[in-house]
Amino acid sequence: MQSIDDIREEYDVLDGDDRYRLLIDLGRQLEPMPDALKTDATLVRGCSASVWVYPQPQEDGTLHFLADSNAAITKGIIALVLATVQDQPAKTILDTDIAETLAPFDLRNQLSSNRTQGIPNMIALIQETAARLT
């Protein structure tokens, strides 16, 4: 997965349609999530599309997330969120302002409100998981 800074540099030079394509490509690069993990327990509430996030605490204290969506653009948004926290220690994730890190992407103005309404819930789930592990 690319770093969030590399993604932002690429995103900044693109126009609307190319930004959509970048998000779709990012979503395609997500690690596959087994269907068995796509349950009601891993479903993120409040998203217009189905979104699943499954945290995997690692032995070294980092958190690895598997995630998926049934919508290509939403899957790309998930990839953006995960680029900010993937494989980081729980304490680092807690200290990361994910929404602020995503602010330069201006997703609320680039995408419909249906596409972005679940982002705070994804962030909350990630932060809550990190808080439980610290």
PDB file of C-alpha atoms in Angstrom:
ATOM      1  CA  MET A   1       0.000   0.000   0.000  1.00  0.00           C
ATOM      2  CA  GLN A   2       1.244   3.485  -0.875  1.00  0.00           C
ATOM      3  CA  SER A   3       1.813   6.005   1.884  1.00  0.00           C
ATOM      4  CA  ILE A   4      -0.900   8.584   2.430  1.00  0.00           C
ATOM      5  CA  ASP A   5       1.562  11.323   1.427  1.00  0.00           C
ATOM      6  CA  ASP A   6       2.335   9.625  -1.906  1.00  0.00           C
ATOM      7  CA  ILE A   7      -1.365   9.163  -2.583  1.00  0.00           C
ATOM      8  CA  ARG A   8      -2.038  12.823  -1.774  1.00  0.00           C
ATOM      9  CA  GLU A   9       0.707  14.008  -4.157  1.00  0.00           C
ATOM     10  CA  GLU A  10      -0.800  11.965  -6.971  1.00  0.00           C
ATOM     11  CA  TYR A  11      -4.362  13.016  -6.085  1.00  0.00           C
ATOM     12  CA  ASP A  12      -3.446  16.723  -6.075  1.00  0.00           C
ATOM     13  CA  VAL A  13      -2.383  16.736  -9.734  1.00  0.00           C
ATOM     14  CA  LEU A  14      -5.491  14.944 -10.999  1.00  0.00           C
ATOM     15  CA  ASP A  15      -8.869  16.304 -12.042  1.00  0.00           C
ATOM     16  CA  GLY A  16     -12.292  14.945 -11.017  1.00  0.00           C
ATOM     17  CA  ASP A  17     -12.606  11.863 -13.236  1.00  0.00           C
ATOM     18  CA  ASP A  18      -8.982  10.861 -12.719  1.00  0.00           C
ATOM     19  CA  ARG A  19      -9.442  11.227  -8.972  1.00  0.00           C
ATOM     20  CA  TYR A  20     -12.319   8.754  -9.146  1.00  0.00           C
ATOM     21  CA  ARG A  21     -10.106   6.362 -11.094  1.00  0.00           C
ATOM     22  CA  LEU A  22      -7.337   6.730  -8.510  1.00  0.00           C
ATOM     23  CA  LEU A  23      -9.763   5.898  -5.696  1.00  0.00           C
ATOM     24  CA  ILE A  24     -11.030   2.869  -7.583  1.00  0.00           C
ATOM     25  CA  ASP A  25      -7.451   1.702  -8.204  1.00  0.00           C
ATOM     26  CA  LEU A  26      -6.605   2.135  -4.515  1.00  0.00           C
ATOM     27  CA  GLY A  27      -9.606   0.021  -3.608  1.00  0.00           C
ATOM     28  CA  ARG A  28      -8.475  -2.711  -5.987  1.00  0.00           C
ATOM     29  CA  GLN A  29      -5.112  -2.782  -4.201  1.00  0.00           C
ATOM     30  CA  LEU A  30      -6.633  -3.607  -0.822  1.00  0.00           C
ATOM     31  CA  GLU A  31      -5.664  -6.966   0.578  1.00  0.00           C
ATOM     32  CA  PRO A  32      -8.517  -9.408  -0.085  1.00  0.00           C
ATOM     33  CA  MET A  33     -10.900  -9.895   2.817  1.00  0.00           C
ATOM     34  CA  PRO A  34     -12.230 -13.441   3.147  1.00  0.00           C
ATOM     35  CA  ASP A  35     -16.013 -13.654   2.824  1.00  0.00           C
ATOM     36  CA  ALA A  36     -16.155 -15.449   6.194  1.00  0.00           C
ATOM     37  CA  LEU A  37     -15.067 -12.172   7.860  1.00  0.00           C
ATOM     38  CA  LYS A  38     -17.839 -10.160   6.216  1.00  0.00           C
ATOM     39  CA  THR A  39     -20.331 -10.515   9.032  1.00  0.00           C
ATOM     40  CA  ASP A  40     -22.718  -8.287  10.919  1.00  0.00           C
ATOM     41  CA  ALA A  41     -19.990  -7.861  13.561  1.00  0.00           C
ATOM     42  CA  THR A  42     -17.536  -6.372  11.042  1.00  0.00           C
ATOM     43  CA  LEU A  43     -20.108  -4.288   9.154  1.00  0.00           C
ATOM     44  CA  VAL A  44     -19.600  -0.545   9.527  1.00  0.00           C
ATOM     45  CA  ARG A  45     -22.905   1.133  10.333  1.00  0.00           C
ATOM     46  CA  GLY A  46     -24.033   4.294   8.573  1.00  0.00           C
ATOM     47  CA  CYS A  47     -22.441   3.649   5.194  1.00  0.00           C
ATOM     48  CA  SER A  48     -24.586   3.802   2.069  1.00  0.00           C
ATOM     49  CA  ALA A  49     -22.650   0.838   0.664  1.00  0.00           C
ATOM     50  CA  SER A  50     -21.787  -2.271   2.613  1.00  0.00           C
ATOM     51  CA  VAL A  51     -18.408  -1.803   4.325  1.00  0.00           C
ATOM     52  CA  TRP A  52     -16.630  -4.325   6.474  1.00  0.00           C
ATOM     53  CA  VAL A  53     -13.543  -3.659   8.596  1.00  0.00           C
ATOM     54  CA  TYR A  54     -11.757  -6.417  10.477  1.00  0.00           C
ATOM     55  CA  PRO A  55      -8.895  -5.452  12.816  1.00  0.00           C
ATOM     56  CA  GLN A  56      -6.040  -7.885  13.299  1.00  0.00           C
ATOM     57  CA  PRO A  57      -3.785  -7.105  16.275  1.00  0.00           C
ATOM     58  CA  GLN A  58      -0.246  -8.238  15.500  1.00  0.00           C
ATOM     59  CA  GLU A  59       2.255  -9.727  17.946  1.00  0.00           C
ATOM     60  CA  ASP A  60       4.482  -6.656  17.591  1.00  0.00           C
ATOM     61  CA  GLY A  61       1.700  -4.386  18.897  1.00  0.00           C
ATOM     62  CA  THR A  62       0.660  -3.011  15.538  1.00  0.00           C
ATOM     63  CA  LEU A  63      -2.794  -3.206  14.020  1.00  0.00           C
ATOM     64  CA  HIS A  64      -3.450  -4.616  10.581  1.00  0.00           C
ATOM     65  CA  PHE A  65      -6.875  -4.114   9.042  1.00  0.00           C
ATOM     66  CA  LEU A  66      -8.695  -6.094   6.412  1.00  0.00           C
ATOM     67  CA  ALA A  67     -11.503  -4.178   4.760  1.00  0.00           C
ATOM     68  CA  ASP A  68     -13.866  -4.433   1.834  1.00  0.00           C
ATOM     69  CA  SER A  69     -16.928  -2.832   0.289  1.00  0.00           C
ATOM     70  CA  ASN A  70     -19.427  -3.744  -2.365  1.00  0.00           C
ATOM     71  CA  ALA A  71     -18.904  -0.320  -4.034  1.00  0.00           C
ATOM     72  CA  ALA A  72     -15.703   0.529  -5.916  1.00  0.00           C
ATOM     73  CA  ILE A  73     -15.435   4.197  -4.874  1.00  0.00           C
ATOM     74  CA  THR A  74     -16.226   3.365  -1.251  1.00  0.00           C
ATOM     75  CA  LYS A  75     -13.539   0.694  -1.313  1.00  0.00           C
ATOM     76  CA  GLY A  76     -11.109   3.389  -2.460  1.00  0.00           C
ATOM     77  CA  ILE A  77     -12.147   5.626   0.431  1.00  0.00           C
ATOM     78  CA  ILE A  78     -11.475   2.726   2.788  1.00  0.00           C
ATOM     79  CA  ALA A  79      -8.023   2.378   1.229  1.00  0.00           C
ATOM     80  CA  LEU A  80      -7.374   6.081   1.952  1.00  0.00           C
ATOM     81  CA  VAL A  81      -8.441   5.675   5.573  1.00  0.00           C
ATOM     82  CA  LEU A  82      -6.291   2.589   6.008  1.00  0.00           C
ATOM     83  CA  ALA A  83      -3.281   4.288   4.401  1.00  0.00           C
ATOM     84  CA  THR A  84      -3.235   6.605   7.424  1.00  0.00           C
ATOM     85  CA  VAL A  85      -3.093   3.818  10.034  1.00  0.00           C
ATOM     86  CA  GLN A  86      -2.249   0.433   8.521  1.00  0.00           C
ATOM     87  CA  ASP A  87       0.355  -1.553  10.472  1.00  0.00           C
ATOM     88  CA  GLN A  88       0.900   1.206  13.039  1.00  0.00           C
ATOM     89  CA  PRO A  89       1.070   0.718  16.817  1.00  0.00           C
ATOM     90  CA  ALA A  90      -2.255   1.229  18.569  1.00  0.00           C
ATOM     91  CA  LYS A  91      -0.881   4.285  20.429  1.00  0.00           C
ATOM     92  CA  THR A  92       0.165   5.897  17.135  1.00  0.00           C
ATOM     93  CA  ILE A  93      -3.287   5.254  15.690  1.00  0.00           C
ATOM     94  CA  LEU A  94      -4.897   6.885  18.713  1.00  0.00           C
ATOM     95  CA  ASP A  95      -2.640   9.908  18.312  1.00  0.00           C
ATOM     96  CA  THR A  96      -3.427  10.217  14.582  1.00  0.00           C
ATOM     97  CA  ASP A  97      -6.149  12.635  13.562  1.00  0.00           C
ATOM     98  CA  ILE A  98      -7.374  10.549  10.653  1.00  0.00           C
ATOM     99  CA  ALA A  99     -10.016  13.081   9.570  1.00  0.00           C
ATOM    100  CA  GLU A 100      -7.403  15.845   9.513  1.00  0.00           C
ATOM    101  CA  THR A 101      -5.024  13.655   7.515  1.00  0.00           C
ATOM    102  CA  LEU A 102      -7.787  13.085   4.966  1.00  0.00           C
ATOM    103  CA  ALA A 103      -8.841  16.771   4.853  1.00  0.00           C
ATOM    104  CA  PRO A 104      -6.557  17.690   1.890  1.00  0.00           C
ATOM    105  CA  PHE A 105      -8.456  15.158  -0.246  1.00  0.00           C
ATOM    106  CA  ASP A 106     -11.611  17.277   0.247  1.00  0.00           C
ATOM    107  CA  LEU A 107     -13.748  14.167  -0.124  1.00  0.00           C
ATOM    108  CA  ARG A 108     -16.943  15.903   0.973  1.00  0.00           C
ATOM    109  CA  ASN A 109     -16.734  18.233  -2.033  1.00  0.00           C
ATOM    110  CA  GLN A 110     -15.297  15.659  -4.447  1.00  0.00           C
ATOM    111  CA  LEU A 111     -17.849  12.903  -3.780  1.00  0.00           C
ATOM    112  CA  SER A 112     -21.543  12.701  -3.004  1.00  0.00           C
ATOM    113  CA  SER A 113     -22.637  12.804   0.633  1.00  0.00           C
ATOM    114  CA  ASN A 114     -23.798   9.179   0.268  1.00  0.00           C
ATOM    115  CA  ARG A 115     -20.203   8.173  -0.484  1.00  0.00           C
ATOM    116  CA  THR A 116     -18.691  10.004   2.464  1.00  0.00           C
ATOM    117  CA  GLN A 117     -21.297   9.611   5.208  1.00  0.00           C
ATOM    118  CA  GLY A 118     -19.730   6.440   6.598  1.00  0.00           C
ATOM    119  CA  ILE A 119     -16.172   7.809   6.905  1.00  0.00           C
ATOM    120  CA  PRO A 120     -16.619   9.017  10.501  1.00  0.00           C
ATOM    121  CA  ASN A 121     -17.941   5.572  11.451  1.00  0.00           C
ATOM    122  CA  MET A 122     -14.937   3.848   9.850  1.00  0.00           C
ATOM    123  CA  ILE A 123     -12.613   6.192  11.714  1.00  0.00           C
ATOM    124  CA  ALA A 124     -14.466   5.627  14.992  1.00  0.00           C
ATOM    125  CA  LEU A 125     -14.202   1.857  14.630  1.00  0.00           C
ATOM    126  CA  ILE A 126     -10.451   2.079  13.987  1.00  0.00           C
ATOM    127  CA  GLN A 127      -9.929   4.468  16.923  1.00  0.00           C
ATOM    128  CA  GLU A 128     -12.038   2.313  19.266  1.00  0.00           C
ATOM    129  CA  THR A 129     -10.039  -0.770  18.342  1.00  0.00           C
ATOM    130  CA  ALA A 130      -6.772   1.063  18.985  1.00  0.00           C
ATOM    131  CA  ALA A 131      -8.089   2.344  22.338  1.00  0.00           C
ATOM    132  CA  ARG A 132      -8.971  -1.190  23.460  1.00  0.00           C
ATOM    133  CA  LEU A 133      -5.426  -2.319  22.721  1.00  0.00           C
ATOM    134  CA  THR A 134      -3.562   0.446  24.550  1.00  0.00           C
TER     135      THR A 134
END
